Amino acid sequence: MRHPHHLDLDAYFARTGWSGERAPTWATLRSLHLAHVVGIPFENVEVLLGGVPSLELADLEDKLVRQGRGGYCFEHNLLFAGVLEALGFRVTRLAARVRMGTDAIRPMTHMLLMVEVPGEAHPYIADVGFGSGGLLEPLPLLPGVANPQGAWRYRLVRERDLWLLQTVYGEDGWFTVYAFTLERRESVDFEMANWYIATHPHSPFRNTLRVQCSGPHRRAYIEGRLLTVVHSDGSREERELTDDHEVLRLLVRDFGLLLPWDTALPAPSEASARREAPRRPDSAARPEES
């Protein structure tokens, strides 16, 4: 019989730089969400090197906390869910279809969370693992309420039986990031989606390095060998990185990922680049990116 894994909360809080009241309150949820997003980068190095990430809580804790690494949506949000439940929150694991500028029906390859806070009249949507400029803080599960988060704004709206997460991009107005329902998803659902994302030949994570570091007023991305920095005033900087050594230096020095210096990253896939779909205004993320 498998016994539940008990998280080392002290180690997790040290990794994220969080020090608050360890109680299931709105203040705790909000500050811990932001600390996780800022403190643990989004990255797909393991998949790029041919691996399939383990979704066991003990393995997630080891990778994202003790090894000083990041991960993608399943890894981030499953770890965050475990932390929240250890603090006394009630968490429901949900799945989403990423849109990012397209109405095509795509598989449910993104994971997010619905969190109930004692004493609050409504639950919140939490998502610390979206690799294309996702939430900094939780959103109240209420339709049409614009929520400023640092330099960005988000809201949830209804579309028939769906909830849509939207954000604002300059003069283009509200832009749909992904669509989801409130149906509870089980571990086997995420295991299947994780295997698909890590092994499918058309998966954006198998062919190109994708890393994100987020903050309230600045976001930095690496896609392949392109470094993009987006600032709160809408300005952006782009720079082509020369080789794997420069990529690794940035990953370790600026993105805080503890990778061996002899890590050999595959060259960006030309086939993957040709498959690029419509892009959002401030990054090069593909619609199915999670």
mmCIF file of C-alpha atoms in Angstrom:
data_model
loop_
_atom_site.group_PDB
_atom_site.id
_atom_site.type_symbol
_atom_site.label_atom_id
_atom_site.label_comp_id
_atom_site.label_asym_id
_atom_site.label_seq_id
_atom_site.Cartn_x
_atom_site.Cartn_y
_atom_site.Cartn_z
ATOM 1 C CA MET A 1 0.000 0.000 0.000
ATOM 2 C CA ARG A 2 1.383 3.406 -1.047
ATOM 3 C CA HIS A 3 1.465 5.955 1.745
ATOM 4 C CA PRO A 4 0.824 9.639 0.965
ATOM 5 C CA HIS A 5 3.941 11.737 0.586
ATOM 6 C CA HIS A 6 4.442 14.403 3.248
ATOM 7 C CA LEU A 7 5.895 17.544 1.712
ATOM 8 C CA ASP A 8 8.798 19.368 3.307
ATOM 9 C CA LEU A 9 7.040 22.722 3.521
ATOM 10 C CA ASP A 10 10.098 24.445 4.985
ATOM 11 C CA ALA A 11 12.132 23.474 1.906
ATOM 12 C CA TYR A 12 9.356 24.601 -0.452
ATOM 13 C CA PHE A 13 8.993 27.964 1.282
ATOM 14 C CA ALA A 14 12.769 28.462 1.144
ATOM 15 C CA ARG A 15 12.740 27.683 -2.603
ATOM 16 C CA THR A 16 9.995 30.223 -3.268
ATOM 17 C CA GLY A 17 11.215 32.800 -0.756
ATOM 18 C CA TRP A 18 7.834 32.827 0.992
ATOM 19 C CA SER A 19 7.341 33.543 4.690
ATOM 20 C CA GLY A 20 3.759 34.086 5.706
ATOM 21 C CA GLU A 21 1.063 32.702 7.944
ATOM 22 C CA ARG A 22 0.677 28.964 7.357
ATOM 23 C CA ALA A 23 -3.109 29.061 7.368
ATOM 24 C CA PRO A 24 -5.747 28.547 4.619
ATOM 25 C CA THR A 25 -6.564 32.223 4.095
ATOM 26 C CA TRP A 26 -6.952 34.401 1.007
ATOM 27 C CA ALA A 27 -3.799 36.325 1.945
ATOM 28 C CA THR A 28 -1.821 33.084 2.119
ATOM 29 C CA LEU A 29 -3.148 31.796 -1.209
ATOM 30 C CA ARG A 30 -2.476 35.089 -2.990
ATOM 31 C CA SER A 31 1.052 35.643 -1.699
ATOM 32 C CA LEU A 32 2.079 31.997 -2.064
ATOM 33 C CA HIS A 33 0.813 31.880 -5.664
ATOM 34 C CA LEU A 34 2.906 34.928 -6.578
ATOM 35 C CA ALA A 35 5.955 33.578 -4.751
ATOM 36 C CA HIS A 36 5.746 30.289 -6.648
ATOM 37 C CA VAL A 37 5.393 31.945 -10.063
ATOM 38 C CA VAL A 38 8.315 34.299 -9.395
ATOM 39 C CA GLY A 39 10.490 31.736 -7.633
ATOM 40 C CA ILE A 40 10.225 28.589 -9.785
ATOM 41 C CA PRO A 41 10.635 28.986 -13.576
ATOM 42 C CA PHE A 42 8.645 27.266 -16.273
ATOM 43 C CA GLU A 43 10.919 25.003 -18.344
ATOM 44 C CA ASN A 44 10.896 21.870 -20.508
ATOM 45 C CA VAL A 45 14.541 20.753 -20.424
ATOM 46 C CA GLU A 46 13.733 17.226 -19.255
ATOM 47 C CA VAL A 47 11.307 16.641 -22.130
ATOM 48 C CA LEU A 48 13.671 18.274 -24.628
ATOM 49 C CA LEU A 49 16.345 15.771 -23.589
ATOM 50 C CA GLY A 50 13.985 12.835 -24.175
ATOM 51 C CA GLY A 51 12.527 12.285 -20.708
ATOM 52 C CA VAL A 52 8.959 12.016 -19.433
ATOM 53 C CA PRO A 53 8.551 13.944 -16.151
ATOM 54 C CA SER A 54 7.295 11.978 -13.175
ATOM 55 C CA LEU A 55 4.113 13.362 -11.661
ATOM 56 C CA GLU A 56 4.593 11.635 -8.301
ATOM 57 C CA LEU A 57 4.523 14.280 -5.577
ATOM 58 C CA ALA A 58 7.819 13.113 -4.041
ATOM 59 C CA ASP A 59 9.546 13.353 -7.439
ATOM 60 C CA LEU A 60 8.073 16.798 -8.105
ATOM 61 C CA GLU A 61 9.308 18.024 -4.745
ATOM 62 C CA ASP A 62 12.771 16.617 -5.444
ATOM 63 C CA LYS A 63 13.015 18.211 -8.895
ATOM 64 C CA LEU A 64 11.429 21.626 -8.374
ATOM 65 C CA VAL A 65 12.509 22.181 -4.769
ATOM 66 C CA ARG A 66 15.699 20.266 -3.993
ATOM 67 C CA GLN A 67 17.273 20.120 -7.443
ATOM 68 C CA GLY A 68 16.595 23.786 -8.183
ATOM 69 C CA ARG A 69 14.745 23.038 -11.405
ATOM 70 C CA GLY A 70 11.423 24.072 -12.940
ATOM 71 C CA GLY A 71 8.864 22.237 -15.024
ATOM 72 C CA TYR A 72 5.695 22.605 -17.032
ATOM 73 C CA CYS A 73 2.046 22.864 -16.023
ATOM 74 C CA PHE A 74 1.461 19.393 -14.561
ATOM 75 C CA GLU A 75 4.611 19.581 -12.451
ATOM 76 C CA HIS A 76 4.020 23.097 -11.135
ATOM 77 C CA ASN A 77 0.323 22.772 -10.395
ATOM 78 C CA LEU A 78 0.486 19.291 -8.863
ATOM 79 C CA LEU A 79 3.231 20.451 -6.496
ATOM 80 C CA PHE A 80 1.300 23.632 -5.687
ATOM 81 C CA ALA A 81 -1.876 21.621 -5.061
ATOM 82 C CA GLY A 82 0.009 19.395 -2.612
ATOM 83 C CA VAL A 83 1.324 22.431 -0.743
ATOM 84 C CA LEU A 84 -2.121 24.052 -0.577
ATOM 85 C CA GLU A 85 -3.742 20.870 0.716
ATOM 86 C CA ALA A 86 -1.025 20.528 3.362
ATOM 87 C CA LEU A 87 -1.993 24.038 4.527
ATOM 88 C CA GLY A 88 -5.682 23.150 4.754
ATOM 89 C CA PHE A 89 -7.100 24.379 1.446
ATOM 90 C CA ARG A 90 -9.556 22.269 -0.531
ATOM 91 C CA VAL A 91 -8.246 21.882 -4.092
ATOM 92 C CA THR A 92 -9.913 20.532 -7.246
ATOM 93 C CA ARG A 93 -7.666 19.661 -10.189
ATOM 94 C CA LEU A 94 -9.024 20.887 -13.542
ATOM 95 C CA ALA A 95 -8.019 20.606 -17.206
ATOM 96 C CA ALA A 96 -8.125 23.179 -20.012
ATOM 97 C CA ARG A 97 -7.921 23.433 -23.776
ATOM 98 C CA VAL A 98 -5.397 26.138 -24.675
ATOM 99 C CA ARG A 99 -6.605 28.610 -27.320
ATOM 100 C CA MET A 100 -4.086 31.450 -27.600
ATOM 101 C CA GLY A 101 -5.649 33.096 -30.643
ATOM 102 C CA THR A 102 -7.238 30.095 -32.341
ATOM 103 C CA ASP A 103 -10.718 28.554 -32.236
ATOM 104 C CA ALA A 104 -9.392 25.120 -33.205
ATOM 105 C CA ILE A 105 -10.377 22.351 -30.790
ATOM 106 C CA ARG A 106 -7.181 21.183 -29.141
ATOM 107 C CA PRO A 107 -6.609 18.418 -26.597
ATOM 108 C CA MET A 108 -6.817 19.115 -22.879
ATOM 109 C CA THR A 109 -3.103 19.570 -22.330
ATOM 110 C CA HIS A 110 -3.166 22.195 -19.595
ATOM 111 C CA MET A 111 -3.765 21.761 -15.870
ATOM 112 C CA LEU A 112 -5.104 24.366 -13.438
ATOM 113 C CA LEU A 113 -6.631 24.375 -9.957
ATOM 114 C CA MET A 114 -9.848 25.470 -8.263
ATOM 115 C CA VAL A 115 -9.166 26.402 -4.654
ATOM 116 C CA GLU A 116 -11.724 26.859 -1.876
ATOM 117 C CA VAL A 117 -10.779 29.285 0.882
ATOM 118 C CA PRO A 118 -12.583 28.911 4.226
ATOM 119 C CA GLY A 119 -14.893 31.849 4.831
ATOM 120 C CA GLU A 120 -14.837 33.072 1.218
ATOM 121 C CA ALA A 121 -18.108 33.160 -0.727
ATOM 122 C CA HIS A 122 -16.599 31.804 -3.947
ATOM 123 C CA PRO A 123 -13.638 29.637 -4.972
ATOM 124 C CA TYR A 124 -10.557 30.842 -6.825
ATOM 125 C CA ILE A 125 -8.746 29.694 -9.961
ATOM 126 C CA ALA A 126 -5.037 29.162 -9.344
ATOM 127 C CA ASP A 127 -2.478 28.405 -12.053
ATOM 128 C CA VAL A 128 1.265 28.615 -11.374
ATOM 129 C CA GLY A 129 2.283 26.606 -14.445
ATOM 130 C CA PHE A 130 1.269 28.363 -17.656
ATOM 131 C CA GLY A 131 4.263 28.935 -19.921
ATOM 132 C CA SER A 132 2.971 31.876 -21.920
ATOM 133 C CA GLY A 133 2.443 34.747 -19.524
ATOM 134 C CA GLY A 134 -0.065 33.173 -17.172
ATOM 135 C CA LEU A 135 -1.538 34.294 -13.887
ATOM 136 C CA LEU A 136 0.576 35.918 -11.197
ATOM 137 C CA GLU A 137 -2.163 35.604 -8.577
ATOM 138 C CA PRO A 138 -5.379 33.564 -8.219
ATOM 139 C CA LEU A 139 -8.589 34.791 -9.846
ATOM 140 C CA PRO A 140 -11.997 34.756 -8.145
ATOM 141 C CA LEU A 141 -14.325 32.361 -9.943
ATOM 142 C CA LEU A 142 -16.689 35.145 -10.946
ATOM 143 C CA PRO A 143 -17.567 36.102 -14.544
ATOM 144 C CA GLY A 144 -16.436 39.401 -16.015
ATOM 145 C CA VAL A 145 -14.439 40.774 -13.074
ATOM 146 C CA ALA A 146 -11.250 42.405 -14.387
ATOM 147 C CA ASN A 147 -8.315 41.665 -12.098
ATOM 148 C CA PRO A 148 -5.073 43.696 -12.347
ATOM 149 C CA GLN A 149 -1.946 41.688 -11.503
ATOM 150 C CA GLY A 150 1.218 43.754 -11.694
ATOM 151 C CA ALA A 151 1.366 45.201 -15.202
ATOM 152 C CA TRP A 152 -1.190 42.708 -16.573
ATOM 153 C CA ARG A 153 -4.946 42.210 -16.355
ATOM 154 C CA TYR A 154 -7.022 39.036 -16.369
ATOM 155 C CA ARG A 155 -10.649 38.017 -16.150
ATOM 156 C CA LEU A 156 -12.897 34.959 -16.386
ATOM 157 C CA VAL A 157 -15.916 34.954 -18.702
ATOM 158 C CA ARG A 158 -18.569 32.356 -19.564
ATOM 159 C CA GLU A 159 -19.027 30.772 -22.986
ATOM 160 C CA ARG A 160 -22.006 28.425 -22.757
ATOM 161 C CA ASP A 161 -20.819 25.660 -20.376
ATOM 162 C CA LEU A 162 -17.187 26.810 -20.478
ATOM 163 C CA TRP A 163 -15.125 29.242 -18.465
ATOM 164 C CA LEU A 164 -12.566 31.288 -20.432
ATOM 165 C CA LEU A 165 -9.417 32.811 -18.989
ATOM 166 C CA GLN A 166 -8.692 36.085 -20.782
ATOM 167 C CA THR A 167 -5.999 38.722 -20.606
ATOM 168 C CA VAL A 168 -5.451 42.118 -22.265
ATOM 169 C CA TYR A 169 -2.829 42.740 -24.933
ATOM 170 C CA GLY A 170 -2.431 46.408 -25.784
ATOM 171 C CA GLU A 171 -4.974 47.777 -28.234
ATOM 172 C CA ASP A 172 -6.150 44.287 -29.214
ATOM 173 C CA GLY A 173 -8.352 44.073 -26.132
ATOM 174 C CA TRP A 174 -9.268 40.885 -24.311
ATOM 175 C CA PHE A 175 -7.580 37.745 -25.588
ATOM 176 C CA THR A 176 -8.651 34.181 -24.683
ATOM 177 C CA VAL A 177 -5.832 32.128 -23.167
ATOM 178 C CA TYR A 178 -7.647 28.864 -22.478
ATOM 179 C CA ALA A 179 -11.076 27.305 -21.879
ATOM 180 C CA PHE A 180 -12.042 24.926 -19.082
ATOM 181 C CA THR A 181 -14.912 23.397 -17.134
ATOM 182 C CA LEU A 182 -15.172 22.753 -13.407
ATOM 183 C CA GLU A 183 -15.189 18.968 -13.851
ATOM 184 C CA ARG A 184 -12.772 17.337 -11.438
ATOM 185 C CA ARG A 185 -9.900 15.536 -13.182
ATOM 186 C CA GLU A 186 -8.071 12.555 -11.764
ATOM 187 C CA SER A 187 -4.400 11.595 -11.688
ATOM 188 C CA VAL A 188 -4.802 9.239 -14.657
ATOM 189 C CA ASP A 189 -6.048 12.145 -16.805
ATOM 190 C CA PHE A 190 -2.873 14.094 -16.185
ATOM 191 C CA GLU A 191 -0.669 11.021 -16.630
ATOM 192 C CA MET A 192 -2.132 10.546 -20.107
ATOM 193 C CA ALA A 193 -1.813 14.224 -21.046
ATOM 194 C CA ASN A 194 1.723 14.329 -19.640
ATOM 195 C CA TRP A 195 2.754 11.339 -21.776
ATOM 196 C CA TYR A 196 1.215 12.943 -24.871
ATOM 197 C CA ILE A 197 2.967 16.276 -24.299
ATOM 198 C CA ALA A 198 6.321 14.613 -23.579
ATOM 199 C CA THR A 199 6.331 12.055 -26.404
ATOM 200 C CA HIS A 200 4.106 13.168 -29.302
ATOM 201 C CA PRO A 201 6.293 14.091 -32.301
ATOM 202 C CA HIS A 202 4.351 17.336 -32.845
ATOM 203 C CA SER A 203 4.507 18.454 -29.223
ATOM 204 C CA PRO A 204 6.100 21.908 -28.920
ATOM 205 C CA PHE A 205 7.986 20.710 -25.850
ATOM 206 C CA ARG A 206 9.858 17.903 -27.597
ATOM 207 C CA ASN A 207 11.506 20.070 -30.232
ATOM 208 C CA THR A 208 12.302 23.496 -28.807
ATOM 209 C CA LEU A 209 13.620 24.832 -25.516
ATOM 210 C CA ARG A 210 10.908 26.853 -23.749
ATOM 211 C CA VAL A 211 11.654 28.698 -20.517
ATOM 212 C CA GLN A 212 9.802 31.514 -18.751
ATOM 213 C CA CYS A 213 10.560 33.637 -15.714
ATOM 214 C CA SER A 214 7.700 35.914 -14.599
ATOM 215 C CA GLY A 215 7.320 38.893 -12.322
ATOM 216 C CA PRO A 216 4.824 41.698 -11.751
ATOM 217 C CA HIS A 217 6.598 44.104 -14.125
ATOM 218 C CA ARG A 218 8.823 41.965 -16.336
ATOM 219 C CA ARG A 219 8.710 38.631 -18.130
ATOM 220 C CA ALA A 220 11.609 36.847 -19.769
ATOM 221 C CA TYR A 221 11.323 33.981 -22.238
ATOM 222 C CA ILE A 222 13.738 31.720 -24.046
ATOM 223 C CA GLU A 223 12.392 29.870 -27.067
ATOM 224 C CA GLY A 224 15.042 27.887 -28.881
ATOM 225 C CA ARG A 225 17.881 30.380 -28.923
ATOM 226 C CA LEU A 226 15.751 33.529 -28.897
ATOM 227 C CA LEU A 227 15.690 35.540 -25.664
ATOM 228 C CA THR A 228 12.692 37.860 -25.296
ATOM 229 C CA VAL A 229 12.136 40.262 -22.407
ATOM 230 C CA VAL A 230 8.741 41.984 -22.090
ATOM 231 C CA HIS A 231 8.455 45.026 -19.798
ATOM 232 C CA SER A 232 5.443 46.498 -18.045
ATOM 233 C CA ASP A 233 5.348 49.513 -20.394
ATOM 234 C CA GLY A 234 4.846 47.199 -23.379
ATOM 235 C CA SER A 235 8.396 47.478 -24.663
ATOM 236 C CA ARG A 236 10.298 44.341 -25.539
ATOM 237 C CA GLU A 237 13.850 43.287 -26.215
ATOM 238 C CA GLU A 238 14.902 40.359 -28.374
ATOM 239 C CA ARG A 239 18.324 38.797 -28.764
ATOM 240 C CA GLU A 240 19.492 35.683 -30.571
ATOM 241 C CA LEU A 241 21.724 33.585 -28.325
ATOM 242 C CA THR A 242 24.890 32.407 -30.027
ATOM 243 C CA ASP A 243 25.281 28.815 -28.801
ATOM 244 C CA ASP A 244 24.455 26.263 -26.095
ATOM 245 C CA HIS A 245 27.029 27.738 -23.734
ATOM 246 C CA GLU A 246 25.333 31.143 -23.773
ATOM 247 C CA VAL A 247 21.928 29.492 -23.353
ATOM 248 C CA LEU A 248 23.149 27.542 -20.328
ATOM 249 C CA ARG A 249 24.739 30.647 -18.804
ATOM 250 C CA LEU A 250 21.411 32.478 -19.012
ATOM 251 C CA LEU A 251 19.436 29.516 -17.679
ATOM 252 C CA VAL A 252 21.702 29.268 -14.642
ATOM 253 C CA ARG A 253 22.522 32.932 -14.029
ATOM 254 C CA ASP A 254 19.286 34.739 -14.990
ATOM 255 C CA PHE A 255 16.599 32.034 -14.789
ATOM 256 C CA GLY A 256 17.991 30.301 -11.693
ATOM 257 C CA LEU A 257 17.974 26.744 -13.068
ATOM 258 C CA LEU A 258 20.626 24.428 -11.657
ATOM 259 C CA LEU A 259 21.735 22.575 -14.799
ATOM 260 C CA PRO A 260 25.060 20.780 -15.364
ATOM 261 C CA TRP A 261 27.451 22.806 -17.527
ATOM 262 C CA ASP A 262 27.807 19.860 -19.917
ATOM 263 C CA THR A 263 24.056 19.745 -20.678
ATOM 264 C CA ALA A 264 23.737 19.283 -24.460
ATOM 265 C CA LEU A 265 20.573 20.999 -25.695
ATOM 266 C CA PRO A 266 19.290 19.889 -29.111
ATOM 267 C CA ALA A 267 19.251 22.545 -31.821
ATOM 268 C CA PRO A 268 15.810 24.141 -32.387
ATOM 269 C CA SER A 269 13.746 22.026 -34.763
ATOM 270 C CA GLU A 270 13.076 23.570 -38.173
ATOM 271 C CA ALA A 271 10.061 21.278 -38.560
ATOM 272 C CA SER A 272 8.648 22.635 -35.296
ATOM 273 C CA ALA A 273 9.154 26.211 -36.478
ATOM 274 C CA ARG A 274 7.210 25.480 -39.674
ATOM 275 C CA ARG A 275 4.274 24.214 -37.622
ATOM 276 C CA GLU A 276 3.948 27.453 -35.649
ATOM 277 C CA ALA A 277 0.328 28.594 -35.310
ATOM 278 C CA PRO A 278 -1.023 32.131 -34.709
ATOM 279 C CA ARG A 279 0.889 33.784 -31.886
ATOM 280 C CA ARG A 280 -0.093 36.024 -29.037
ATOM 281 C CA PRO A 281 1.196 39.589 -29.205
ATOM 282 C CA ASP A 282 3.953 39.404 -26.577
ATOM 283 C CA SER A 283 5.581 35.993 -27.002
ATOM 284 C CA ALA A 284 6.253 33.187 -29.406
ATOM 285 C CA ALA A 285 4.158 30.595 -27.583
ATOM 286 C CA ARG A 286 2.199 28.032 -29.575
ATOM 287 C CA PRO A 287 -1.531 27.569 -28.919
ATOM 288 C CA GLU A 288 -1.162 24.185 -27.259
ATOM 289 C CA GLU A 289 1.579 25.350 -24.906
ATOM 290 C CA SER A 290 0.862 24.683 -21.260
#
